[in-house]
CSV table of C-alpha atoms in Angstrom, one decimal:
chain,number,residue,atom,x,y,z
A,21,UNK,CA,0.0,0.0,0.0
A,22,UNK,CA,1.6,3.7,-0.9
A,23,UNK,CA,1.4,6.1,0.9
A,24,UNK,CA,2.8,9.9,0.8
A,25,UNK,CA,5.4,10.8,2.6
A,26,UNK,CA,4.5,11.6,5.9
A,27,UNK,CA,7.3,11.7,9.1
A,28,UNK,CA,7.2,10.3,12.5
A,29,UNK,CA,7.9,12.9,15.4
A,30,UNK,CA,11.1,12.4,16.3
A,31,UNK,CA,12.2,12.9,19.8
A,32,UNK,CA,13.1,16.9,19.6
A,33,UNK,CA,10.2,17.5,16.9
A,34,UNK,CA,7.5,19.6,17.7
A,35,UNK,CA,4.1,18.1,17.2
A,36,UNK,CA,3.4,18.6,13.1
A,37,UNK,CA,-0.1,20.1,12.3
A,38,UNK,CA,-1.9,18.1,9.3
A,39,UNK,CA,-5.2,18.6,7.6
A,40,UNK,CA,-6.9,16.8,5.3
A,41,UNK,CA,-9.4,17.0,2.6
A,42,UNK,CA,-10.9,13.6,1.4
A,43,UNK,CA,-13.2,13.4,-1.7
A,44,UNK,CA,-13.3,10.9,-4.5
A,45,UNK,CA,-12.0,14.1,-6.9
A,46,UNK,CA,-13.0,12.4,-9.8
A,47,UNK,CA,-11.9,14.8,-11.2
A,48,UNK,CA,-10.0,17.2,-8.6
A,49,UNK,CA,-11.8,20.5,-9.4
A,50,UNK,CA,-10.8,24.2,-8.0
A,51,UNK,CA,-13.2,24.2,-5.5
A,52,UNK,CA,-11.2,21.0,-3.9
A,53,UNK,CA,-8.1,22.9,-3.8
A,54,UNK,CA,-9.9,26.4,-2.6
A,55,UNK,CA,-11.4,24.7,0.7
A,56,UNK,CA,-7.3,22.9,1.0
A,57,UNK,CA,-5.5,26.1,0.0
A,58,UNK,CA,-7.8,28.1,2.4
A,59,UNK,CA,-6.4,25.6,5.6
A,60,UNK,CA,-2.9,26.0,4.4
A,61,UNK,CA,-2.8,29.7,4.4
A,62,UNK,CA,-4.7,30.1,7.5
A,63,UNK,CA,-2.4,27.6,9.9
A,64,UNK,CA,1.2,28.6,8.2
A,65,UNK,CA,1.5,31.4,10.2
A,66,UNK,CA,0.6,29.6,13.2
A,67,UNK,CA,2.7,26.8,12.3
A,68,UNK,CA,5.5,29.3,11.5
A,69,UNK,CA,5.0,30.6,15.4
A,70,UNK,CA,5.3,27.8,16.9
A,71,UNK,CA,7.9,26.5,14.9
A,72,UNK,CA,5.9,23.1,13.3
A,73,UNK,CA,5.8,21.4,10.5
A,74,UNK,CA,2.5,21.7,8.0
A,75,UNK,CA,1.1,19.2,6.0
A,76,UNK,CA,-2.4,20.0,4.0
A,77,UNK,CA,-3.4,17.0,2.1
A,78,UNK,CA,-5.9,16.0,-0.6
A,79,UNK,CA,-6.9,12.3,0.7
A,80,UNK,CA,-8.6,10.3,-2.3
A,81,UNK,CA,-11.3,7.8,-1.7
A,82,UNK,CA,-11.2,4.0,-3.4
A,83,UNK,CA,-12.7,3.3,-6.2
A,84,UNK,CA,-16.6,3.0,-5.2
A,85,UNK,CA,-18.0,-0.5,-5.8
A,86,UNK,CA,-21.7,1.2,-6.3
A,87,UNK,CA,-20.9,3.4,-9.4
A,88,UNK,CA,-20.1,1.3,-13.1
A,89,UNK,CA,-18.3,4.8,-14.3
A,90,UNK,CA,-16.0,5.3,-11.3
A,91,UNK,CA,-12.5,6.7,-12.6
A,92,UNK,CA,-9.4,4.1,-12.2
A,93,UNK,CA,-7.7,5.2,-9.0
A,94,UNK,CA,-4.5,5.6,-11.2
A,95,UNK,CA,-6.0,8.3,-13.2
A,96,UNK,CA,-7.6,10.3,-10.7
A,97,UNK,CA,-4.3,10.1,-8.9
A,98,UNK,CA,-2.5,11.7,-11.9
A,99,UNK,CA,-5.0,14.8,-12.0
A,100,UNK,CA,-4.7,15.1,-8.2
A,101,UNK,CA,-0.4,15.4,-8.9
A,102,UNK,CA,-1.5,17.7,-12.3
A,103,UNK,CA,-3.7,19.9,-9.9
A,104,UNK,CA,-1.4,20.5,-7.1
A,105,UNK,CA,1.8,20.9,-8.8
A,106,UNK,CA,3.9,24.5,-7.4
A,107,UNK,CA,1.5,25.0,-4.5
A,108,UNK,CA,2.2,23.2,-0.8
A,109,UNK,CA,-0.8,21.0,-1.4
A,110,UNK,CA,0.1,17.2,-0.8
A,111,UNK,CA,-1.3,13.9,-1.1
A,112,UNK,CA,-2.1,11.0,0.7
A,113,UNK,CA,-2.6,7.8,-0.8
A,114,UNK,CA,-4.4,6.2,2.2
A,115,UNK,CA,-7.5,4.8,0.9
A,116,UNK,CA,-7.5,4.8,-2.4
A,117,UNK,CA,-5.6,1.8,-3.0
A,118,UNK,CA,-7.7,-0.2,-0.3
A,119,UNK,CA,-10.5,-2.6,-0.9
A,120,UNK,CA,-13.8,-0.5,-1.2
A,121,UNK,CA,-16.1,0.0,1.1
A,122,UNK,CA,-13.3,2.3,3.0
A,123,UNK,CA,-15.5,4.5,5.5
A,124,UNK,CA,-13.9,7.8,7.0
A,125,UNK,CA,-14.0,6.9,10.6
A,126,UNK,CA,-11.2,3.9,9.7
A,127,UNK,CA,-9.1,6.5,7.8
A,128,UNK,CA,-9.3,9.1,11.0
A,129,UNK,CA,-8.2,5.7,13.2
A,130,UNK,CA,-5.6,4.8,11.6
A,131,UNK,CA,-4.1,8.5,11.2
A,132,UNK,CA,-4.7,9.3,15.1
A,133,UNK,CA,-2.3,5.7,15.3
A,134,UNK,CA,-0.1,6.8,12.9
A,135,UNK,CA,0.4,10.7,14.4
A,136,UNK,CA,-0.8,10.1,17.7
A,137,UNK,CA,1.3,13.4,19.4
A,138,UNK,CA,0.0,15.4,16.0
A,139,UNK,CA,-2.7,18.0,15.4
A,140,UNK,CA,-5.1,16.3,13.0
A,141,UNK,CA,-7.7,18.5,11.1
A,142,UNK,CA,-10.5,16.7,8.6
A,143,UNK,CA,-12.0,19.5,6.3
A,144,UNK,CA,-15.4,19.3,4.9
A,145,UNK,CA,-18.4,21.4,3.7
A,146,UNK,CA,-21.4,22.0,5.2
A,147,UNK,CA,-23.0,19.4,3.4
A,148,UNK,CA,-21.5,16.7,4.7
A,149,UNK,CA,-20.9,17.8,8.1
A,150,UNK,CA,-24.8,18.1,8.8
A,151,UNK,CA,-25.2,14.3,7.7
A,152,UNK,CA,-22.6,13.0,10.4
A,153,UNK,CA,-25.1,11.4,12.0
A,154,UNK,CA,-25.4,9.3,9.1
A,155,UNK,CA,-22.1,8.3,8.6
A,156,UNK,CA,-20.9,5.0,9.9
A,157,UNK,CA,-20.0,6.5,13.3
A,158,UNK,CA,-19.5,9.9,11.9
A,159,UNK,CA,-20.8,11.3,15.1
A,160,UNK,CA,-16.7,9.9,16.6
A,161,UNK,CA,-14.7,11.2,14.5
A,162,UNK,CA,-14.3,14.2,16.9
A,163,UNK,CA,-12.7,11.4,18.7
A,164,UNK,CA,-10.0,11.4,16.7
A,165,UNK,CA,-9.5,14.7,15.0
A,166,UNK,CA,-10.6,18.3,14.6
A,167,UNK,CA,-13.4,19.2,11.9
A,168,UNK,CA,-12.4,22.1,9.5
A,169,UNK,CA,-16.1,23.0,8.0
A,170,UNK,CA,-16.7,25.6,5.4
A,171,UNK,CA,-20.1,26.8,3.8
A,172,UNK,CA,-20.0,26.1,0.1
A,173,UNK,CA,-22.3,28.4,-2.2
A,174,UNK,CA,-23.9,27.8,-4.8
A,175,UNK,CA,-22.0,29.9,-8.0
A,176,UNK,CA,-23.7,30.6,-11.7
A,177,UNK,CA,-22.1,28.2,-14.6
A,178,UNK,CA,-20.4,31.6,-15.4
A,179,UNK,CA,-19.0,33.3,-12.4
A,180,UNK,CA,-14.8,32.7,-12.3
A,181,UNK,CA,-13.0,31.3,-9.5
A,182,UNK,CA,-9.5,32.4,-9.1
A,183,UNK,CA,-7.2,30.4,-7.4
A,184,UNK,CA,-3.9,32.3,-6.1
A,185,UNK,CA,-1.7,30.0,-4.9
A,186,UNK,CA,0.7,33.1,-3.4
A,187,UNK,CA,1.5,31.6,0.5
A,188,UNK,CA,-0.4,34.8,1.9
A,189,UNK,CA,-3.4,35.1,-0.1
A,190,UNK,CA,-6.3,33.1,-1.8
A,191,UNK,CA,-8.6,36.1,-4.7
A,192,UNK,CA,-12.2,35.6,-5.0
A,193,UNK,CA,-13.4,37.6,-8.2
A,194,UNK,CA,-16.7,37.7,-6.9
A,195,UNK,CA,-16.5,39.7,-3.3
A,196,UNK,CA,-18.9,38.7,-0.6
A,197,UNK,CA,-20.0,41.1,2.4
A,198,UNK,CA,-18.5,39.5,5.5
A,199,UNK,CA,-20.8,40.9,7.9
A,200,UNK,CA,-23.3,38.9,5.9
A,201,UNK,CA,-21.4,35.7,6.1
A,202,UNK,CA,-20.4,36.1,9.7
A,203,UNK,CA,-24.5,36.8,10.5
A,204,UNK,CA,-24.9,33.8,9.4
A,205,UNK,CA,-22.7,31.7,11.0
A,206,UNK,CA,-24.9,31.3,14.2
A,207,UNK,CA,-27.1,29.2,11.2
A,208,UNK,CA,-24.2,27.2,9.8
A,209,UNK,CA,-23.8,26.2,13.5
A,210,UNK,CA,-27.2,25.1,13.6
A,211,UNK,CA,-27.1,22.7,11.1
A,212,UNK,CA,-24.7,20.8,12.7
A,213,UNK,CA,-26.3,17.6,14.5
A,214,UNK,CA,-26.7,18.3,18.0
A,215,UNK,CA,-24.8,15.8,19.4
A,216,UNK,CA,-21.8,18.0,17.7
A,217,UNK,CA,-22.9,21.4,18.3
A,218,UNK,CA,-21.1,21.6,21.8
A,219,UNK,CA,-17.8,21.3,20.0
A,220,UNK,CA,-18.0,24.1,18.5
A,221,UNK,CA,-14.9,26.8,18.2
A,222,UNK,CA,-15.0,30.1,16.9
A,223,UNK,CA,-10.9,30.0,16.4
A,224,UNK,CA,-9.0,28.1,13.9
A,225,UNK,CA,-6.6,28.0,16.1
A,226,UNK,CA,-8.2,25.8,18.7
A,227,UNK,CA,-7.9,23.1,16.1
A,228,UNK,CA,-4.1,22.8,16.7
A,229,UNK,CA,-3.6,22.3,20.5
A,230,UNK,CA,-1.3,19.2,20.5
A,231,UNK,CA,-2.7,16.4,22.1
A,232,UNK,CA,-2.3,16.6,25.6
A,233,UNK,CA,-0.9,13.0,26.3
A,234,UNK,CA,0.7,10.3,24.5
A,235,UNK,CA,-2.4,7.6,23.2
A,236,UNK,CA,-2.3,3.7,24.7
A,237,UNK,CA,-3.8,1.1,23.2
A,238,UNK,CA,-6.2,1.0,26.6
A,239,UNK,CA,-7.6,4.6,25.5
A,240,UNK,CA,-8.9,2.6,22.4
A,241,UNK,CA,-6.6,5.5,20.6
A,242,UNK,CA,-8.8,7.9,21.6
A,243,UNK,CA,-7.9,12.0,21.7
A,244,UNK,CA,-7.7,12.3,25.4
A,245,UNK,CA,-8.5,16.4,24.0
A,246,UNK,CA,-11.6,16.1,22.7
A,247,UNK,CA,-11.7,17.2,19.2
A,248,UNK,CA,-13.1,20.6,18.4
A,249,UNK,CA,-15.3,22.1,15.1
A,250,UNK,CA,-14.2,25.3,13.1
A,251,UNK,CA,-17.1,26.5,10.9
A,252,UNK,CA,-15.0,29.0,8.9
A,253,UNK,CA,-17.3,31.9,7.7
A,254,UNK,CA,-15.1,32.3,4.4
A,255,UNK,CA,-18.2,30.6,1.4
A,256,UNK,CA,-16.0,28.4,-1.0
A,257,UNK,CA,-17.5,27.4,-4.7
A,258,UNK,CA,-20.5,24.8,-4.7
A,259,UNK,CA,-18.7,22.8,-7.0
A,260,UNK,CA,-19.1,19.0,-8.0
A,261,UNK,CA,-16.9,16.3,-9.0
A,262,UNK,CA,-20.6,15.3,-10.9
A,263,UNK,CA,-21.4,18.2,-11.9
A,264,UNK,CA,-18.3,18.2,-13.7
A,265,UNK,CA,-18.6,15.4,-15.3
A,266,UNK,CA,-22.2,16.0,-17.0
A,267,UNK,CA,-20.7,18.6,-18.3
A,268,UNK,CA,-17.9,17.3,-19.8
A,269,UNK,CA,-20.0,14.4,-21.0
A,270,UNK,CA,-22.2,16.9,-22.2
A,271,UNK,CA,-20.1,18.8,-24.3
A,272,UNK,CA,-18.2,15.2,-25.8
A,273,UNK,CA,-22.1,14.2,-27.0
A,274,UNK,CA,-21.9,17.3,-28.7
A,275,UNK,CA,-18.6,17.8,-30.1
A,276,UNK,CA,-17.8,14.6,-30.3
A,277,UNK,CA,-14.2,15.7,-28.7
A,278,UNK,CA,-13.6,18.0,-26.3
A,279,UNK,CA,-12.8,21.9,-26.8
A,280,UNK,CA,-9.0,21.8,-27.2
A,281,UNK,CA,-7.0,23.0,-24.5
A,282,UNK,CA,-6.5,26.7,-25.9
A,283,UNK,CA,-10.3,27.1,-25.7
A,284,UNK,CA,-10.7,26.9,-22.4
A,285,UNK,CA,-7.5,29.0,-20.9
A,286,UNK,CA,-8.9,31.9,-23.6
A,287,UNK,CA,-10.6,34.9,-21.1
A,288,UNK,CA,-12.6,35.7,-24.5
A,289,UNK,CA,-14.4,32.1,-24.8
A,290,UNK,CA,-17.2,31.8,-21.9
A,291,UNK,CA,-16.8,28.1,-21.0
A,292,UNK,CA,-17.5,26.8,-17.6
A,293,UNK,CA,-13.8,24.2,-17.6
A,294,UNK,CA,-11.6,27.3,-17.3
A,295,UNK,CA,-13.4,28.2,-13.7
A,296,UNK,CA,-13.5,24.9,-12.4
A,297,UNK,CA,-10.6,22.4,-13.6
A,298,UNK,CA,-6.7,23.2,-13.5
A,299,UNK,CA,-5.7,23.2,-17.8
A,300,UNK,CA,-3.1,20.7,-16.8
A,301,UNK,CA,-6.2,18.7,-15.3
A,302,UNK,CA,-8.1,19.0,-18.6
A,303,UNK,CA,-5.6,18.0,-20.8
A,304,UNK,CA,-5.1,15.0,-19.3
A,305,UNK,CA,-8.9,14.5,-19.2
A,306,UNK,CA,-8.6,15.1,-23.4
A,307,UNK,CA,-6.0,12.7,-24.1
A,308,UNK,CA,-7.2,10.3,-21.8
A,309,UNK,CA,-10.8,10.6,-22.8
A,310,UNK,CA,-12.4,10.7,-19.6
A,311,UNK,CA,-15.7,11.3,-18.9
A,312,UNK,CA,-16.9,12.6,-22.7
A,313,UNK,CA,-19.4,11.0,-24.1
A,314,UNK,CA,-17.5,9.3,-26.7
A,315,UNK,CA,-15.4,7.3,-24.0
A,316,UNK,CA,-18.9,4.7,-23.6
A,317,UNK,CA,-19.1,4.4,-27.4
């Protein structure tokens, strides 16, 4: 099984902080490495501070046994290394090579065993942090790392998403008023299932408090800190891995091939792919033919 390359504390090391964002990224889109590059940027200067080591990593499902057109794991691994090439961005190959079904509260297990002195952060959206509860013991997974939850709005097909990969700053085209957002944060908490809402932070930074002792086998490798919930009032981009792909199916019916590579990175040409997929992504899609209609012919 591969894995990325992930150190052990050593015995002078400070605790490392790592985050995670898991998704099947089939394919990795910009709104996957918004919500990543948002974490990153936020807990570098923290981690700078204190002097620790930062990992953010993209953490890629396996291939799921419920859906005929799932994308070989060796393809979708491919984009994810297209998509985060010159930013800090990393990946962990945890899952994906495991037999499906591979359910998050396993993954959380085995990291806490893996980093058990570490600062471990799960990021997710809104979406699927109000269906915990239906999780296969979603509801424990504070019991084994922090949750990093961001509100994801919905965007028109033709609103642009810029991604700036500079260490100190992340550009939205589209401003939003963040008095708005921050009203409605006492909402976004609300959405939450109950049995979470009490874990509730209002700082990021919360999420980084080493653990306070070293984890025994007799603590069923449980957090003896009880993990803690950042809603971050920053929206991030509504945008599906499925979505995507209708699209680019959609387009393939049509075309029969897919706009060529120049199309899309053109400001001039209104076409949804230069918002949501890195070019390098795309052009691997092309000569690949993923996803276009003419791939099921």
């Amino acid at each position: 099984m591969a894995y990325s390359k992930d150190y052990h504390l050593t015995k002078n090391a400070k605790p490392a902080i790592r985050a995670y964002l898991g998704g099947s990224f089939d394919p990795v889109h910009n709104g996957h490495l918004q919500m990543a590059l948002y974490v990153y940027q936020s807990l570098l200067p923290i981690a700078k501070h204190q002097q620790r080591e930062l990992q953010v990593s993209l953490l890629p499902n396996a291939r799921s046994p419920f859906k005929a057109d799932s994308t070989d794991p060796k393809h979708r691994l491919a984009m994810l290394k297209l998509a985060i090439k010159d930013t800090p961005l990393k990946i962990n190959e945890l899952e994906l090579w495991q037999a499906p079904p591979v359910y998050t509260i396993d993954s959380v297990k085995t990291l806490r065993a893996r980093y058990p002195h570490d600062s471990l952060i799960f990021i997710m959206g809104m979406d699927s942090a109000q269906s915990l509860d239906k999780w296969k013991n979603g509801l424990a997974l504070t019991d084994y790392v922090n949750l990093w939850v961001f509100n994801r709005l919905s965007i028109a097909e033709n609103d642009p998403i810029i991604i700036n990969n500079d260490e100190n700053t992340i550009a939205q085209e589209k401003l939003i008023n963040q008095d708005l957002v921050t009203s409605n944060l006492t909402a976004l908490q609300s959405q939450l299932p109950i049995a979470l809402q009490h874990f509730i932070t209002d700082s990021a930074t919360d999420l980084v408090a080493p653990a306070l002792k070293s984890l025994t086998a007799s603590s069923n490798l449980k957090n003896t800190a009880q993990g803690r919930i950042y809603i971050d009032p920053r929206p991030v981009a509504a945008i599906s891995s499925t979505q995507v792909r209708q699209q680019l199916r959609k387009q393939g019916s049509q075309n029969a091939t897919l706009q060529p590579i120049n199309a899309i990175i053109n400001p001039t040409v209104p076409n949804s792919f230069a918002k949501w997929l890195n070019p390098a992504v795309y052009q691997y899609i092309i000569d690949h033919q993923l996803y276009s209609a003419a791939q099921f012919r």
